[in-house]
Amino acid sequence: MSPYLLGLQLSGRRVLVVGGGRVAQRRVPALLDAGALVTIVSTSVTHALDDLIATGRVTWEARPYQVGDVDGAWLVQACTDDRAVNTAVAAEAEAKRVWCVRADDKDASAAWTPASGRVDEISVAITAGGDPRRAAGIRDAVVGALRDGTVDARRNRTKPVGVALVGGGPGDPGLITVRGRQLLAQADVVIADRLAPQALLDELSPDVELIDAAKIPYGRYMAQEKINELLIEHAKQGKFVVRLKGGDPFVFGRGGEEMLACAREGIPVLVVPGITSPVAVPAAANVPVTHRGVSQEFHVISVHVPPGDARSTVDWPNLARSGGTLVLMMAVERIGTIAETLIRDGRSPETPVMVVQDGTLPTQRALYATLSTVAERVTAAGIRPPAIVIVGDVVKVGQEVEMVRAERVP
């Protein structure tokens, strides 16, 4: 017969776990998350369980199971690798009318532990006829669908309010955070940047209002003041607004300005960090921004105004002398001036440079150069924004990775 599924409130209630192996290691954390007072009876425990014991979260009685251990327990987990011991534990629990889960025999078990997961306030528990692998697979599919909005999460009584500043990551739609995707699925209005993952916008429900807030270099442009007005206007109408940006909202994303504008109007703002492109795009091109023995610092610089411009706050001489990795944003149109400035201020003309266009997307391409040749090579290759420029010896690491891989190809 099919089991009767029930959610147990275990907070402050004693749960007995007999056995200290890998099965117990999997089950104890979930019991602790439910607030249970867990006692382990076992002659030995795994290192992970030992850590929980050392911090006082779990009580351990370092001995074999004995009759009477079930007394005072609300739930029992029989997790030893000895069938006779599990049978004895289950028999005592049955005699004392305490629910017992046997890890070794689903048919002899009075209760089953479902494959469970949680997304916000939604708990999912799956049983599949006592088949734990099948149950876990179904659980993962349901939880994943709740997280990414495939299962409609917009129809609920506790819809978010106000504005969410969501970092969409460097471009690949799979690199948005789980939390960001959840909120996007609940939005009434989405105000999206040009660099926000476009594939995610195609997944929005038809009733979601999508506003294009693109700022195209030397082209179409929505003023920041107008974006702020739209955030406030829609939020005041009771709509949940997601401001979807490429990268991270607070890394050259003007998220701070939008947060302040909303705060002045009393509108709640939730910030969801994103994977920032100055780190993710070099990684996608096999270049670490730091590397042991090569660079222990990296600098992220916006070059929306060139070196020497009165509006620039960048200390170019200090960057040239630092020896650290430089990751340059919005630099393609000014790469010649940047290279000349760095060389003049002390960087070697032979410093390796990589330029990555459309990082993390299927159209990604990378160009290798040096400071002395990068301007010419970028022009010849027709590199256009969005692109990221990496300056420093870490570029050699990426080249070495490619060489090693090429040597291993039959």
GROMACS .gro file of C-alpha atoms in nm:
model
  410
    1MET     CA    1   0.000   0.000   0.000
    2SER     CA    2   0.118   0.354  -0.061
    3PRO     CA    3   0.255   0.544   0.242
    4TYR     CA    4   0.069   0.825   0.413
    5LEU     CA    5   0.291   1.131   0.375
    6LEU     CA    6   0.320   1.360   0.675
    7GLY     CA    7   0.539   1.655   0.767
    8LEU     CA    8   0.684   1.615   1.117
    9GLN     CA    9   0.754   1.915   1.342
   10LEU     CA   10   1.068   1.787   1.515
   11SER     CA   11   1.187   2.109   1.676
   12GLY     CA   12   1.293   2.034   2.035
   13ARG     CA   13   1.206   1.665   2.004
   14ARG     CA   14   1.453   1.381   2.053
   15VAL     CA   15   1.548   1.172   1.750
   16LEU     CA   16   1.758   0.858   1.788
   17VAL     CA   17   2.003   0.761   1.514
   18VAL     CA   18   2.162   0.419   1.554
   19GLY     CA   19   2.474   0.396   1.342
   20GLY     CA   20   2.741   0.649   1.256
   21GLY     CA   21   2.825   0.570   0.895
   22ARG     CA   22   2.752   0.733   0.561
   23VAL     CA   23   2.374   0.684   0.580
   24ALA     CA   24   2.361   0.857   0.917
   25GLN     CA   25   2.589   1.130   0.778
   26ARG     CA   26   2.332   1.202   0.507
   27ARG     CA   27   2.031   1.202   0.737
   28VAL     CA   28   2.153   1.387   1.047
   29PRO     CA   29   2.191   1.732   0.882
   30ALA     CA   30   1.829   1.731   0.767
   31LEU     CA   31   1.715   1.634   1.117
   32LEU     CA   32   1.918   1.921   1.261
   33ASP     CA   33   1.770   2.162   1.007
   34ALA     CA   34   1.427   2.057   1.137
   35GLY     CA   35   1.536   2.145   1.492
   36ALA     CA   36   1.555   1.789   1.622
   37LEU     CA   37   1.761   1.697   1.927
   38VAL     CA   38   1.973   1.422   1.771
   39THR     CA   39   2.139   1.143   1.966
   40ILE     CA   40   2.373   0.906   1.781
   41VAL     CA   41   2.443   0.562   1.925
   42SER     CA   42   2.740   0.403   1.752
   43THR     CA   43   3.088   0.274   1.831
   44SER     CA   44   3.232   0.506   1.562
   45VAL     CA   45   3.124   0.799   1.346
   46THR     CA   46   3.237   0.960   1.020
   47HIS     CA   47   3.454   1.270   1.020
   48ALA     CA   48   3.156   1.485   0.913
   49LEU     CA   49   2.947   1.362   1.205
   50ASP     CA   50   3.243   1.408   1.438
   51ASP     CA   51   3.248   1.777   1.341
   52LEU     CA   52   2.880   1.811   1.436
   53ILE     CA   53   2.947   1.636   1.766
   54ALA     CA   54   3.247   1.858   1.841
   55THR     CA   55   3.036   2.172   1.796
   56GLY     CA   56   2.772   2.039   2.033
   57ARG     CA   57   2.498   2.006   1.773
   58VAL     CA   58   2.471   1.628   1.819
   59THR     CA   59   2.495   1.401   2.124
   60TRP     CA   60   2.709   1.091   2.070
   61GLU     CA   61   2.700   0.781   2.286
   62ALA     CA   62   3.007   0.586   2.177
   63ARG     CA   63   2.883   0.233   2.236
   64PRO     CA   64   2.672  -0.038   2.070
   65TYR     CA   65   2.292  -0.014   2.067
   66GLN     CA   66   2.117  -0.152   2.372
   67VAL     CA   67   1.753  -0.205   2.464
   68GLY     CA   68   1.611   0.113   2.616
   69ASP     CA   69   1.779   0.354   2.377
   70VAL     CA   70   1.447   0.420   2.206
   71ASP     CA   71   1.293   0.557   2.527
   72GLY     CA   72   1.202   0.923   2.490
   73ALA     CA   73   1.253   0.932   2.114
   74TRP     CA   74   0.986   1.062   1.877
   75LEU     CA   75   1.156   0.914   1.572
   76VAL     CA   76   1.425   0.649   1.520
   77GLN     CA   77   1.666   0.600   1.230
   78ALA     CA   78   1.823   0.251   1.216
   79CYS     CA   79   2.131   0.311   0.999
   80THR     CA   80   2.384   0.043   1.091
   81ASP     CA   81   2.537  -0.203   0.845
   82ASP     CA   82   2.431  -0.491   1.071
   83ARG     CA   83   2.089  -0.628   0.977
   84ALA     CA   84   2.040  -0.793   1.317
   85VAL     CA   85   2.097  -0.464   1.499
   86ASN     CA   86   1.858  -0.277   1.270
   87THR     CA   87   1.597  -0.549   1.327
   88ALA     CA   88   1.634  -0.517   1.703
   89VAL     CA   89   1.608  -0.137   1.694
   90ALA     CA   90   1.298  -0.154   1.474
   91ALA     CA   91   1.139  -0.416   1.702
   92GLU     CA   92   1.189  -0.203   2.013
   93ALA     CA   93   1.051   0.102   1.835
   94GLU     CA   94   0.749  -0.095   1.714
   95ALA     CA   95   0.679  -0.224   2.066
   96LYS     CA   96   0.695   0.130   2.203
   97ARG     CA   97   0.491   0.280   1.917
   98VAL     CA   98   0.773   0.500   1.789
   99TRP     CA   99   0.814   0.545   1.416
  100CYS     CA  100   1.135   0.383   1.289
  101VAL     CA  101   1.307   0.414   0.952
  102ARG     CA  102   1.522   0.119   0.852
  103ALA     CA  103   1.793   0.206   0.604
  104ASP     CA  104   1.856  -0.156   0.503
  105ASP     CA  105   1.505  -0.290   0.436
  106LYS     CA  106   1.225  -0.073   0.298
  107ASP     CA  107   0.969  -0.350   0.330
  108ALA     CA  108   1.043  -0.404   0.699
  109SER     CA  109   1.054  -0.032   0.772
  110ALA     CA  110   0.761   0.131   0.949
  111ALA     CA  111   0.845   0.463   0.782
  112TRP     CA  112   1.040   0.587   0.481
  113THR     CA  113   1.261   0.892   0.460
  114PRO     CA  114   1.158   1.077   0.143
  115ALA     CA  115   1.396   1.252  -0.091
  116SER     CA  116   1.333   1.609   0.016
  117GLY     CA  117   1.420   1.960  -0.097
  118ARG     CA  118   1.322   2.315  -0.018
  119VAL     CA  119   1.276   2.629  -0.226
  120ASP     CA  120   1.184   2.929  -0.013
  121GLU     CA  121   0.872   2.829   0.181
  122ILE     CA  122   0.796   2.530  -0.043
  123SER     CA  123   0.905   2.186   0.079
  124VAL     CA  124   0.912   1.892  -0.160
  125ALA     CA  125   0.917   1.529  -0.044
  126ILE     CA  126   0.922   1.235  -0.287
  127THR     CA  127   0.880   0.863  -0.227
  128ALA     CA  128   0.907   0.626  -0.521
  129GLY     CA  129   0.802   0.288  -0.390
  130GLY     CA  130   1.105   0.279  -0.163
  131ASP     CA  131   1.354   0.339  -0.448
  132PRO     CA  132   1.580   0.619  -0.313
  133ARG     CA  133   1.764   0.689  -0.640
  134ARG     CA  134   1.446   0.729  -0.839
  135ALA     CA  135   1.295   0.947  -0.565
  136ALA     CA  136   1.607   1.168  -0.562
  137GLY     CA  137   1.594   1.211  -0.939
  138ILE     CA  138   1.230   1.319  -0.931
  139ARG     CA  139   1.301   1.548  -0.633
  140ASP     CA  140   1.585   1.716  -0.821
  141ALA     CA  141   1.364   1.775  -1.124
  142VAL     CA  142   1.084   1.931  -0.917
  143VAL     CA  143   1.317   2.147  -0.709
  144GLY     CA  144   1.502   2.261  -1.021
  145ALA     CA  145   1.175   2.356  -1.189
  146LEU     CA  146   1.069   2.557  -0.885
  147ARG     CA  147   1.402   2.734  -0.871
  148ASP     CA  148   1.420   2.835  -1.234
  149GLY     CA  149   1.052   2.921  -1.268
  150THR     CA  150   0.963   2.633  -1.502
  151VAL     CA  151   0.692   2.548  -1.250
  152ASP     CA  152   0.490   2.868  -1.220
  153ALA     CA  153   0.597   3.033  -0.895
  154ARG     CA  154   0.404   3.355  -0.958
  155ARG     CA  155   0.072   3.228  -0.827
  156ASN     CA  156   0.120   3.254  -0.455
  157ARG     CA  157  -0.001   3.459  -0.163
  158THR     CA  158   0.338   3.596  -0.065
  159LYS     CA  159   0.460   3.752  -0.388
  160PRO     CA  160   0.766   3.976  -0.341
  161VAL     CA  161   0.707   4.351  -0.337
  162GLY     CA  162   0.916   4.646  -0.443
  163VAL     CA  163   1.224   4.618  -0.661
  164ALA     CA  164   1.488   4.348  -0.702
  165LEU     CA  165   1.823   4.445  -0.849
  166VAL     CA  166   1.930   4.116  -1.007
  167GLY     CA  167   2.271   4.042  -1.152
  168GLY     CA  168   2.224   3.824  -1.457
  169GLY     CA  169   2.585   3.713  -1.487
  170PRO     CA  170   2.825   3.750  -1.780
  171GLY     CA  171   2.589   3.643  -2.059
  172ASP     CA  172   2.534   3.268  -2.051
  173PRO     CA  173   2.179   3.227  -1.913
  174GLY     CA  174   2.293   2.926  -1.709
  175LEU     CA  175   2.518   3.151  -1.501
  176ILE     CA  176   2.244   3.354  -1.335
  177THR     CA  177   2.210   3.267  -0.965
  178VAL     CA  178   1.930   3.042  -0.845
  179ARG     CA  179   1.783   3.329  -0.643
  180GLY     CA  180   1.795   3.560  -0.942
  181ARG     CA  181   1.607   3.314  -1.158
  182GLN     CA  182   1.345   3.261  -0.888
  183LEU     CA  183   1.270   3.632  -0.864
  184LEU     CA  184   1.266   3.672  -1.240
  185ALA     CA  185   0.995   3.406  -1.256
  186GLN     CA  186   0.784   3.607  -1.008
  187ALA     CA  187   0.822   3.948  -1.170
  188ASP     CA  188   0.536   4.161  -1.295
  189VAL     CA  189   0.774   4.400  -1.469
  190VAL     CA  190   1.128   4.336  -1.593
  191ILE     CA  191   1.355   4.627  -1.684
  192ALA     CA  192   1.648   4.472  -1.867
  193ASP     CA  193   1.991   4.590  -1.978
  194ARG     CA  194   2.145   4.513  -2.314
  195LEU     CA  195   2.396   4.279  -2.150
  196ALA     CA  196   2.138   4.088  -1.946
  197PRO     CA  197   2.104   3.721  -2.057
  198GLN     CA  198   1.861   3.753  -2.346
  199ALA     CA  199   1.757   3.387  -2.344
  200LEU     CA  200   1.601   3.437  -2.001
  201LEU     CA  201   1.375   3.710  -2.134
  202ASP     CA  202   1.225   3.467  -2.385
  203GLU     CA  203   1.112   3.250  -2.093
  204LEU     CA  204   0.906   3.523  -1.926
  205SER     CA  205   0.531   3.474  -1.892
  206PRO     CA  206   0.332   3.660  -2.163
  207ASP     CA  207   0.173   3.886  -1.901
  208VAL     CA  208   0.509   4.018  -1.778
  209GLU     CA  209   0.582   4.372  -1.896
  210LEU     CA  210   0.931   4.385  -2.045
  211ILE     CA  211   1.104   4.722  -2.068
  212ASP     CA  212   1.423   4.757  -2.272
  213ALA     CA  213   1.668   4.982  -2.086
  214ALA     CA  214   1.958   4.923  -2.323
  215LYS     CA  215   2.254   5.155  -2.327
  216ILE     CA  216   2.427   5.087  -2.657
  217PRO     CA  217   2.770   5.246  -2.700
  218TYR     CA  218   2.738   5.536  -2.945
  219GLY     CA  219   2.377   5.435  -3.007
  220ARG     CA  220   2.033   5.404  -2.847
  221TYR     CA  221   2.038   5.506  -2.482
  222MET     CA  222   1.794   5.518  -2.191
  223ALA     CA  223   1.902   5.775  -1.934
  224GLN     CA  224   1.963   5.649  -1.582
  225GLU     CA  225   1.715   5.903  -1.446
  226LYS     CA  226   1.444   5.752  -1.667
  227ILE     CA  227   1.527   5.402  -1.546
  228ASN     CA  228   1.498   5.520  -1.185
  229GLU     CA  229   1.158   5.676  -1.261
  230LEU     CA  230   1.031   5.350  -1.415
  231LEU     CA  231   1.142   5.145  -1.116
  232ILE     CA  232   0.962   5.378  -0.878
  233GLU     CA  233   0.651   5.420  -1.092
  234HIS     CA  234   0.581   5.049  -1.134
  235ALA     CA  235   0.669   4.959  -0.775
  236LYS     CA  236   0.427   5.223  -0.647
  237GLN     CA  237   0.155   5.057  -0.854
  238GLY     CA  238   0.203   4.745  -0.642
  239LYS     CA  239   0.395   4.555  -0.908
  240PHE     CA  240   0.704   4.349  -0.835
  241VAL     CA  241   0.983   4.491  -1.049
  242VAL     CA  242   1.303   4.308  -1.143
  243ARG     CA  243   1.587   4.522  -1.271
  244LEU     CA  244   1.788   4.264  -1.466
  245LYS     CA  245   2.147   4.357  -1.538
  246GLY     CA  246   2.446   4.189  -1.693
  247GLY     CA  247   2.717   4.088  -1.448
  248ASP     CA  248   2.668   4.223  -1.095
  249PRO     CA  249   2.446   4.523  -1.012
  250PHE     CA  250   2.720   4.688  -0.806
  251VAL     CA  251   3.017   4.636  -1.041
  252PHE     CA  252   2.987   4.923  -1.290
  253GLY     CA  253   2.614   4.850  -1.300
  254ARG     CA  254   2.487   5.170  -1.134
  255GLY     CA  255   2.291   4.956  -0.892
  256GLY     CA  256   2.381   5.186  -0.607
  257GLU     CA  257   2.210   5.479  -0.780
  258GLU     CA  258   1.895   5.276  -0.836
  259MET     CA  259   1.891   5.152  -0.477
  260LEU     CA  260   1.924   5.508  -0.345
  261ALA     CA  261   1.647   5.635  -0.576
  262CYS     CA  262   1.409   5.364  -0.448
  263ALA     CA  263   1.510   5.418  -0.085
  264ARG     CA  264   1.425   5.788  -0.110
  265GLU     CA  265   1.073   5.688  -0.217
  266GLY     CA  266   1.031   5.427   0.056
  267ILE     CA  267   1.040   5.136  -0.188
  268PRO     CA  268   1.196   4.812  -0.056
  269VAL     CA  269   1.492   4.688  -0.258
  270LEU     CA  270   1.634   4.337  -0.269
  271VAL     CA  271   1.984   4.299  -0.415
  272VAL     CA  272   2.081   3.971  -0.578
  273PRO     CA  273   2.453   3.965  -0.663
  274GLY     CA  274   2.554   3.827  -0.999
  275ILE     CA  275   2.865   3.657  -1.133
  276THR     CA  276   3.070   3.952  -1.244
  277SER     CA  277   3.216   3.945  -1.594
  278PRO     CA  278   3.564   4.080  -1.501
  279VAL     CA  279   3.625   3.745  -1.329
  280ALA     CA  280   3.394   3.513  -1.523
  281VAL     CA  281   3.495   3.610  -1.877
  282PRO     CA  282   3.870   3.558  -1.823
  283ALA     CA  283   3.784   3.224  -1.658
  284ALA     CA  284   3.575   3.126  -1.961
  285ALA     CA  285   3.887   3.189  -2.171
  286ASN     CA  286   4.101   2.977  -1.932
  287VAL     CA  287   4.271   3.279  -1.775
  288PRO     CA  288   4.276   3.304  -1.394
  289VAL     CA  289   4.288   3.664  -1.274
  290THR     CA  290   4.523   3.550  -0.996
  291HIS     CA  291   4.773   3.266  -1.007
  292ARG     CA  292   5.026   3.147  -0.751
  293GLY     CA  293   5.369   3.284  -0.826
  294VAL     CA  294   5.238   3.506  -1.106
  295SER     CA  295   4.988   3.757  -0.968
  296GLN     CA  296   4.842   3.798  -0.621
  297GLU     CA  297   4.628   4.100  -0.706
  298PHE     CA  298   4.393   4.209  -0.979
  299HIS     CA  299   4.235   4.543  -1.062
  300VAL     CA  300   3.905   4.598  -1.240
  301ILE     CA  301   3.895   4.928  -1.427
  302SER     CA  302   3.615   5.098  -1.616
  303VAL     CA  303   3.752   5.289  -1.915
  304HIS     CA  304   3.431   5.469  -2.011
  305VAL     CA  305   3.655   5.777  -2.023
  306PRO     CA  306   4.014   5.743  -2.154
  307PRO     CA  307   4.339   5.802  -1.968
  308GLY     CA  308   4.413   6.172  -1.941
  309ASP     CA  309   4.047   6.274  -1.945
  310ALA     CA  310   3.963   6.522  -1.669
  311ARG     CA  311   3.667   6.305  -1.564
  312SER     CA  312   3.883   5.995  -1.505
  313THR     CA  313   3.951   5.891  -1.146
  314VAL     CA  314   4.187   5.607  -1.244
  315ASP     CA  315   4.549   5.624  -1.124
  316TRP     CA  316   4.710   5.489  -1.442
  317PRO     CA  317   5.073   5.537  -1.331
  318ASN     CA  318   5.008   5.331  -1.018
  319LEU     CA  319   4.836   5.055  -1.219
  320ALA     CA  320   5.126   5.042  -1.462
  321ARG     CA  321   5.374   4.997  -1.177
  322SER     CA  322   5.164   4.749  -0.978
  323GLY     CA  323   5.250   4.437  -1.173
  324GLY     CA  324   4.906   4.294  -1.093
  325THR     CA  325   4.647   4.172  -1.341
  326LEU     CA  326   4.443   4.448  -1.505
  327VAL     CA  327   4.090   4.368  -1.622
  328LEU     CA  328   3.963   4.652  -1.839
  329MET     CA  329   3.594   4.713  -1.905
  330MET     CA  330   3.462   4.927  -2.191
  331ALA     CA  331   3.817   4.949  -2.323
  332VAL     CA  332   3.802   4.828  -2.684
  333GLU     CA  333   3.740   5.169  -2.840
  334ARG     CA  334   4.027   5.320  -2.642
  335ILE     CA  335   4.273   5.031  -2.641
  336GLY     CA  336   4.543   5.224  -2.828
  337THR     CA  337   4.548   5.508  -2.578
  338ILE     CA  338   4.538   5.265  -2.286
  339ALA     CA  339   4.834   5.062  -2.417
  340GLU     CA  340   5.040   5.375  -2.482
  341THR     CA  341   4.964   5.505  -2.131
  342LEU     CA  342   5.060   5.180  -1.957
  343ILE     CA  343   5.385   5.152  -2.153
  344ARG     CA  344   5.471   5.516  -2.086
  345ASP     CA  345   5.407   5.468  -1.713
  346GLY     CA  346   5.624   5.160  -1.678
  347ARG     CA  347   5.461   4.842  -1.809
  348SER     CA  348   5.672   4.642  -2.049
  349PRO     CA  349   5.561   4.661  -2.414
  350GLU     CA  350   5.586   4.279  -2.415
  351THR     CA  351   5.326   4.239  -2.138
  352PRO     CA  352   5.076   3.970  -2.251
  353VAL     CA  353   4.724   4.088  -2.334
  354MET     CA  354   4.408   3.895  -2.409
  355VAL     CA  355   4.089   4.046  -2.549
  356VAL     CA  356   3.773   3.835  -2.510
  357GLN     CA  357   3.459   3.928  -2.703
  358ASP     CA  358   3.114   3.787  -2.613
  359GLY     CA  359   3.254   3.604  -2.312
  360THR     CA  360   3.061   3.289  -2.201
  361LEU     CA  361   2.837   3.303  -2.511
  362PRO     CA  362   2.851   3.064  -2.810
  363THR     CA  363   3.003   3.352  -3.011
  364GLN     CA  364   3.294   3.398  -2.770
  365ARG     CA  365   3.631   3.460  -2.933
  366ALA     CA  366   3.968   3.554  -2.788
  367LEU     CA  367   4.266   3.740  -2.924
  368TYR     CA  368   4.622   3.722  -2.789
  369ALA     CA  369   4.861   4.016  -2.818
  370THR     CA  370   5.109   4.228  -2.625
  371LEU     CA  371   5.073   4.586  -2.510
  372SER     CA  372   5.273   4.699  -2.812
  373THR     CA  373   5.060   4.508  -3.065
  374VAL     CA  374   4.711   4.493  -2.910
  375ALA     CA  375   4.567   4.807  -3.072
  376GLU     CA  376   4.668   4.696  -3.420
  377ARG     CA  377   4.547   4.341  -3.368
  378VAL     CA  378   4.209   4.446  -3.224
  379THR     CA  379   4.147   4.668  -3.529
  380ALA     CA  380   4.255   4.397  -3.773
  381ALA     CA  381   4.033   4.135  -3.607
  382GLY     CA  382   3.729   4.364  -3.594
  383ILE     CA  383   3.678   4.312  -3.220
  384ARG     CA  384   3.372   4.500  -3.099
  385PRO     CA  385   3.202   4.545  -2.760
  386PRO     CA  386   3.108   4.374  -2.540
  387ALA     CA  387   3.466   4.268  -2.479
  388ILE     CA  388   3.701   4.247  -2.183
  389VAL     CA  389   4.073   4.316  -2.193
  390ILE     CA  390   4.309   4.126  -1.962
  391VAL     CA  391   4.661   4.264  -1.914
  392GLY     CA  392   4.928   4.068  -1.728
  393ASP     CA  393   5.132   3.750  -1.710
  394VAL     CA  394   4.825   3.544  -1.614
  395VAL     CA  395   4.742   3.546  -1.986
  396LYS     CA  396   5.037   3.307  -2.030
  397VAL     CA  397   4.859   3.061  -1.801
  398GLY     CA  398   4.568   3.047  -2.045
  399GLN     CA  399   4.809   2.991  -2.333
  400GLU     CA  400   4.983   2.714  -2.140
  401VAL     CA  401   4.648   2.542  -2.076
  402GLU     CA  402   4.573   2.545  -2.448
  403MET     CA  403   4.918   2.405  -2.530
  404VAL     CA  404   4.883   2.122  -2.279
  405ARG     CA  405   4.540   2.032  -2.414
  406ALA     CA  406   4.668   2.038  -2.773
  407GLU     CA  407   4.953   1.804  -2.683
  408ARG     CA  408   4.710   1.551  -2.533
  409VAL     CA  409   4.494   1.531  -2.846
  410PRO     CA  410   4.569   1.202  -3.028
   0.00000   0.00000   0.00000
